[in-house]
CSV table of C-alpha atoms and ligand atoms in Angstrom, one decimal:
chain,number,residue,atom,x,y,z
A,1,UNK,CA,-56.8,85.8,2.4
A,2,UNK,CA,-57.4,82.5,4.2
A,3,UNK,CA,-59.3,82.5,7.4
A,4,UNK,CA,-57.1,82.2,10.6
A,5,UNK,CA,-57.1,78.5,11.7
A,6,UNK,CA,-59.2,77.4,14.6
A,7,UNK,CA,-57.2,75.4,17.1
A,8,UNK,CA,-59.0,73.2,19.7
A,9,UNK,CA,-57.3,72.7,23.0
A,10,UNK,CA,-58.5,70.5,25.8
A,11,UNK,CA,-57.7,69.2,29.2
A,12,UNK,CA,-59.6,67.9,32.2
A,13,UNK,CA,-59.1,71.3,34.0
A,14,UNK,CA,-56.9,74.4,34.3
A,15,UNK,CA,-53.7,72.6,33.5
A,16,UNK,CA,-54.3,72.9,29.7
A,17,UNK,CA,-54.2,76.6,30.0
A,18,UNK,CA,-50.4,76.4,30.3
A,19,UNK,CA,-50.4,74.9,26.8
A,20,UNK,CA,-53.0,77.4,25.5
A,21,UNK,CA,-50.9,80.3,26.9
A,22,UNK,CA,-47.8,79.0,25.2
A,23,UNK,CA,-49.7,78.5,21.9
A,24,UNK,CA,-51.4,81.9,21.9
A,25,UNK,CA,-48.0,83.6,22.4
A,26,UNK,CA,-46.7,81.8,19.3
A,27,UNK,CA,-49.8,81.9,17.0
A,28,UNK,CA,-51.3,85.3,17.5
A,29,UNK,CA,-53.3,85.0,14.2
A,30,UNK,CA,-55.1,81.8,15.3
A,31,UNK,CA,-58.5,81.4,16.9
A,32,UNK,CA,-58.7,79.1,19.9
A,33,UNK,CA,-61.4,77.1,21.5
A,34,UNK,CA,-60.5,75.7,24.9
A,35,UNK,CA,-62.4,73.0,26.8
A,36,UNK,CA,-61.8,72.1,30.4
A,37,UNK,CA,-63.7,68.9,31.2
A,38,UNK,CA,-64.0,70.0,34.9
A,39,UNK,CA,-67.1,67.9,35.6
A,40,UNK,CA,-65.1,64.7,35.0
A,41,UNK,CA,-61.7,65.8,36.4
A,42,UNK,CA,-59.4,64.2,37.4
A,43,UNK,CA,-58.6,62.0,34.4
A,44,UNK,CA,-55.4,60.9,36.1
A,45,UNK,CA,-57.0,58.4,38.5
A,46,UNK,CA,-59.3,56.8,36.0
A,47,UNK,CA,-59.0,53.7,33.7
A,48,UNK,CA,-57.8,53.8,30.1
A,49,UNK,CA,-61.3,53.0,28.8
A,50,UNK,CA,-62.9,55.9,30.7
A,51,UNK,CA,-60.2,58.4,29.8
A,52,UNK,CA,-60.5,57.4,26.2
A,53,UNK,CA,-64.3,58.0,26.2
A,54,UNK,CA,-64.0,61.3,28.0
A,55,UNK,CA,-61.2,62.5,25.7
A,56,UNK,CA,-63.0,61.4,22.5
A,57,UNK,CA,-66.1,63.3,23.6
A,58,UNK,CA,-64.1,66.4,24.4
A,59,UNK,CA,-62.3,66.2,21.0
A,60,UNK,CA,-65.6,65.7,19.1
A,61,UNK,CA,-67.1,68.8,20.9
A,62,UNK,CA,-64.2,71.0,19.8
A,63,UNK,CA,-64.2,69.7,16.2
A,64,UNK,CA,-67.9,69.2,15.5
A,65,UNK,CA,-69.3,72.1,17.5
A,66,UNK,CA,-66.5,74.6,17.5
A,67,UNK,CA,-65.0,73.9,14.1
A,68,UNK,CA,-61.5,73.1,15.3
A,69,UNK,CA,-59.2,72.3,12.4
A,70,UNK,CA,-56.3,71.2,14.6
A,71,UNK,CA,-56.5,69.6,18.0
A,72,UNK,CA,-53.9,69.9,20.8
A,73,UNK,CA,-54.4,67.5,23.7
A,74,UNK,CA,-53.2,69.7,26.5
A,75,UNK,CA,-53.3,66.8,28.9
A,76,UNK,CA,-50.6,64.2,29.4
A,77,UNK,CA,-53.0,61.6,30.7
A,78,UNK,CA,-55.3,61.8,27.6
A,79,UNK,CA,-52.2,61.9,25.4
A,80,UNK,CA,-50.7,58.8,27.1
A,81,UNK,CA,-53.8,56.7,27.2
A,82,UNK,CA,-56.1,57.9,24.5
A,83,UNK,CA,-54.2,59.4,21.6
A,84,UNK,CA,-55.4,56.6,19.2
A,85,UNK,CA,-59.0,56.9,20.4
A,86,UNK,CA,-59.0,60.6,19.8
A,87,UNK,CA,-57.4,60.3,16.4
A,88,UNK,CA,-60.1,57.7,15.5
A,89,UNK,CA,-62.8,60.1,16.8
A,90,UNK,CA,-62.0,63.2,14.8
A,91,UNK,CA,-61.0,63.9,11.2
A,92,UNK,CA,-58.4,66.6,12.0
A,93,UNK,CA,-54.6,66.5,12.9
A,94,UNK,CA,-54.2,65.7,16.6
A,95,UNK,CA,-51.1,66.5,18.7
A,96,UNK,CA,-50.4,65.1,22.1
A,97,UNK,CA,-47.9,66.3,24.7
A,98,UNK,CA,-45.9,63.2,25.5
A,99,UNK,CA,-43.6,63.0,22.4
A,100,UNK,CA,-42.8,66.8,22.4
A,101,UNK,CA,-42.0,66.5,26.2
A,102,UNK,CA,-39.7,63.5,25.7
A,103,UNK,CA,-38.0,65.3,22.8
A,104,UNK,CA,-37.3,68.3,24.9
A,105,UNK,CA,-35.9,66.1,27.6
A,106,UNK,CA,-33.5,64.5,25.0
A,107,UNK,CA,-32.3,68.0,24.0
A,108,UNK,CA,-31.8,69.0,27.6
A,109,UNK,CA,-30.2,66.0,29.2
A,110,UNK,CA,-26.5,65.4,29.2
A,111,UNK,CA,-26.4,62.2,31.4
A,112,UNK,CA,-29.4,60.6,29.6
A,113,UNK,CA,-31.1,59.9,32.9
A,114,UNK,CA,-34.4,61.7,33.2
A,115,UNK,CA,-37.0,62.0,36.0
A,116,UNK,CA,-40.7,62.3,35.1
A,117,UNK,CA,-43.5,63.3,37.4
A,118,UNK,CA,-47.1,62.7,36.2
A,119,UNK,CA,-50.5,61.5,37.2
A,120,UNK,CA,-51.1,57.9,38.3
A,121,UNK,CA,-52.6,56.9,34.9
A,122,UNK,CA,-49.8,58.4,32.9
A,123,UNK,CA,-47.2,56.7,35.0
A,124,UNK,CA,-49.0,53.3,34.8
A,125,UNK,CA,-49.1,53.6,31.0
A,126,UNK,CA,-45.3,54.1,31.0
A,127,UNK,CA,-45.8,56.3,28.0
A,128,UNK,CA,-42.9,58.5,29.1
A,129,UNK,CA,-40.6,55.6,29.9
A,130,UNK,CA,-41.2,54.3,26.3
A,131,UNK,CA,-40.8,57.7,24.7
A,132,UNK,CA,-37.5,58.2,26.6
A,133,UNK,CA,-36.3,54.8,25.7
A,134,UNK,CA,-37.0,55.4,22.0
A,135,UNK,CA,-34.6,58.4,22.3
A,136,UNK,CA,-31.9,56.5,24.2
A,137,UNK,CA,-32.8,58.0,27.5
A,138,UNK,CA,-33.5,56.3,30.8
A,139,UNK,CA,-36.7,57.7,32.3
A,140,UNK,CA,-37.9,57.1,35.9
A,141,UNK,CA,-41.5,58.0,36.4
A,142,UNK,CA,-43.3,58.9,39.7
A,143,UNK,CA,-47.0,59.5,40.2
A,144,UNK,CA,-47.8,62.7,42.2
A,145,UNK,CA,-51.6,62.4,42.6
A,146,UNK,CA,-51.9,65.2,45.2
A,147,UNK,CA,-50.7,67.9,42.8
A,148,UNK,CA,-53.6,68.2,40.5
A,149,UNK,CA,-56.2,68.9,43.3
A,150,UNK,CA,-53.8,71.4,44.8
A,151,UNK,CA,-53.6,73.3,41.5
A,152,UNK,CA,-57.4,73.1,41.0
A,153,UNK,CA,-57.8,74.6,44.5
A,154,UNK,CA,-55.6,77.5,43.4
A,155,UNK,CA,-52.9,76.6,45.9
A,156,UNK,CA,-50.0,77.2,43.5
A,157,UNK,CA,-48.0,79.1,46.0
A,158,UNK,CA,-48.9,77.5,49.3
A,159,UNK,CA,-46.7,76.0,52.0
A,160,UNK,CA,-48.7,72.7,51.9
A,161,UNK,CA,-48.1,72.4,48.2
A,162,UNK,CA,-44.4,73.2,48.6
A,163,UNK,CA,-44.1,70.4,51.3
A,164,UNK,CA,-45.9,67.9,49.1
A,165,UNK,CA,-43.6,68.7,46.2
A,166,UNK,CA,-40.5,68.4,48.4
A,167,UNK,CA,-41.6,64.9,49.7
A,168,UNK,CA,-42.4,63.6,46.2
A,169,UNK,CA,-39.1,64.8,44.7
A,170,UNK,CA,-37.1,63.5,47.6
A,171,UNK,CA,-38.6,60.1,47.1
A,172,UNK,CA,-38.0,60.2,43.4
A,173,UNK,CA,-34.4,61.3,43.8
A,174,UNK,CA,-33.8,58.6,46.3
A,175,UNK,CA,-35.2,56.0,43.9
A,176,UNK,CA,-33.0,57.3,41.1
A,177,UNK,CA,-29.9,57.3,43.3
A,178,UNK,CA,-30.6,53.7,44.5
A,179,UNK,CA,-30.6,52.6,40.9
A,180,UNK,CA,-27.3,54.3,40.4
A,181,UNK,CA,-28.7,56.9,38.0
A,182,UNK,CA,-27.4,60.4,37.6
A,183,UNK,CA,-30.6,62.3,36.6
A,184,UNK,CA,-30.1,65.9,35.4
A,185,UNK,CA,-33.5,66.6,33.9
A,186,UNK,CA,-37.0,66.6,35.4
A,187,UNK,CA,-40.0,66.4,33.0
A,188,UNK,CA,-43.3,68.0,34.2
A,189,UNK,CA,-45.4,65.2,32.7
A,190,UNK,CA,-48.8,66.8,33.6
A,191,UNK,CA,-50.0,70.1,32.2
A,192,UNK,CA,-51.1,71.2,35.7
A,193,UNK,CA,-47.5,71.1,37.0
A,194,UNK,CA,-46.1,74.2,35.1
A,195,UNK,CA,-48.4,76.2,37.4
A,196,UNK,CA,-46.2,74.9,40.3
A,197,UNK,CA,-42.9,75.5,38.5
A,198,UNK,CA,-41.6,78.2,40.9
A,199,UNK,CA,-42.1,75.7,43.8
A,200,UNK,CA,-40.7,72.8,41.8
A,201,UNK,CA,-37.6,74.8,40.8
A,202,UNK,CA,-36.9,75.5,44.5
A,203,UNK,CA,-37.2,71.8,45.4
A,204,UNK,CA,-35.0,70.2,42.7
A,205,UNK,CA,-31.2,69.7,43.1
A,206,UNK,CA,-29.0,72.6,41.8
A,207,UNK,CA,-28.4,72.3,38.1
A,208,UNK,CA,-31.3,70.1,37.3
A,209,UNK,CA,-33.2,71.2,34.2
A,210,UNK,CA,-37.0,71.4,34.4
A,211,UNK,CA,-38.8,70.6,31.2
A,212,UNK,CA,-42.3,71.9,30.7
A,213,UNK,CA,-44.2,69.6,28.3
A,214,UNK,CA,-46.6,72.5,27.7
A,215,UNK,CA,-43.9,74.7,26.1
A,216,UNK,CA,-42.6,71.7,24.1
A,217,UNK,CA,-46.0,70.8,22.8
A,218,UNK,CA,-46.7,74.4,21.8
A,219,UNK,CA,-43.5,74.4,19.7
A,220,UNK,CA,-44.6,71.2,18.0
A,221,UNK,CA,-48.1,72.6,17.4
A,222,UNK,CA,-46.7,75.7,15.7
A,223,UNK,CA,-44.8,73.5,13.3
A,224,UNK,CA,-47.9,71.5,12.6
A,225,UNK,CA,-50.2,74.5,12.0
A,226,UNK,CA,-47.7,76.4,10.0
A,227,UNK,CA,-46.9,73.3,7.9
A,228,UNK,CA,-50.6,72.7,7.1
A,229,UNK,CA,-51.9,76.3,6.8
A,230,UNK,CA,-52.1,77.5,3.2
A,231,UNK,CA,-50.4,80.9,2.8
A,232,UNK,CA,-51.2,83.9,5.0
A,233,UNK,CA,-53.7,83.1,7.7
A,234,UNK,CA,-55.5,86.3,8.3
A,235,UNK,CA,-54.6,89.5,10.1
A,236,UNK,CA,-52.8,89.0,13.4
A,237,UNK,CA,-55.1,90.2,16.1
A,238,UNK,CA,-53.7,90.7,19.6
A,239,UNK,CA,-54.7,89.0,21.8
A,240,UNK,CA,-55.8,85.9,19.7
A,241,UNK,CA,-59.5,85.2,19.6
A,242,UNK,CA,-60.5,82.7,22.4
A,243,UNK,CA,-63.6,81.0,23.5
A,244,UNK,CA,-63.5,78.9,26.7
A,245,UNK,CA,-65.8,76.1,27.7
A,246,UNK,CA,-66.1,74.0,30.8
A,247,UNK,CA,-68.3,71.2,31.8
A,248,UNK,CA,-68.6,72.5,35.4
A,249,UNK,CA,-67.7,75.3,37.8
A,250,UNK,CA,-67.5,78.1,35.2
A,251,UNK,CA,-67.2,80.9,37.8
A,252,UNK,CA,-64.2,79.3,39.3
A,253,UNK,CA,-62.8,78.7,35.9
A,254,UNK,CA,-63.1,82.3,35.0
A,255,UNK,CA,-61.5,83.5,38.2
A,256,UNK,CA,-58.6,81.1,38.5
A,257,UNK,CA,-58.3,80.5,34.7
A,258,UNK,CA,-57.7,84.1,34.0
A,259,UNK,CA,-54.7,84.2,36.4
A,260,UNK,CA,-53.3,81.0,34.9
A,261,UNK,CA,-53.8,82.2,31.4
A,262,UNK,CA,-52.3,85.6,32.0
A,263,UNK,CA,-55.3,87.3,30.4
A,264,UNK,CA,-59.1,87.2,31.0
A,265,UNK,CA,-60.7,84.0,29.8
A,266,UNK,CA,-63.8,86.0,28.9
A,267,UNK,CA,-67.1,84.4,29.7
A,268,UNK,CA,-66.6,80.7,30.1
A,269,UNK,CA,-69.5,78.8,28.6
A,270,UNK,CA,-71.0,75.7,30.3
A,271,UNK,CA,-71.3,72.6,28.2
A,272,UNK,CA,-72.8,69.2,28.9
A,273,UNK,CA,-70.9,66.2,27.5
A,274,UNK,CA,-72.9,63.7,29.4
A,275,UNK,CA,-71.8,61.5,32.3
B,301,DGL,N1,-53.5,68.0,33.2
B,301,DGL,C1,-53.7,66.6,33.1
B,301,DGL,C2,-52.4,65.9,32.6
B,301,DGL,O1,-51.6,66.6,31.9
B,301,DGL,C3,-54.1,65.8,34.3
B,301,DGL,C4,-55.1,66.2,35.2
B,301,DGL,C5,-56.1,65.2,35.6
B,301,DGL,O2,-55.7,64.2,36.3
B,301,DGL,O3,-57.2,65.2,35.2
B,301,DGL,O4,-52.1,64.8,32.8
């Protein structure tokens, strides 16, 4: 019997745990290595060059040192700005979250007008606008830079966070209306945002569909892994084997990460990827 595949998953912080959680639920036989590059977070306010370097180093750690056979970039910012750099840096299949997120928006939207909230860097790359356009959708993107720090602070159910979300979405809806668009779908274009989903659901107009790029990416990853894996992949073991690594703040990662993951992260190991 073949060994269960090892899947490497990384993000700048906790956000990627939303992808890991969705993946682990769908691939109970797999082994996971998760890296949160917490020392260098946020990626979303940095340049393409810096994001590409950080993301390539994170990918190489998971492949070279943890033996990952597949890589899921559980970060929209790295997917939008560094997918090519990551693919060049490692010899394994790499999946990003932008294309699955846009594909899920296409399946959900009836009007074809789609709102996207994301980090500054993702919005400036216009990766979602392009992925939407390629599917005949009209995507309007808005940067929401305050949301990642609020999640990293653990303020996922806090009145300040609710107010920040309300203001961002009001501005975005006003912009869409001014352009004569009839948006019916909102894409959470940052893997931190699903942790705010209950607050976001309360703030969107009635009937608007909310798309979680983490869920969409997990579906795509399952197809990739099952398509490549040869025959049975070991005995399903619940819960799937998991090792977590962070480049800083391992205690906080263990505490908040376990809540976000829905199970204990186990001991989070500190790694140094350089500056
Ligand atoms: N979770 C990352 C994303 O999906 C962004 C967090 C950050 O800015 O580092 O874009």
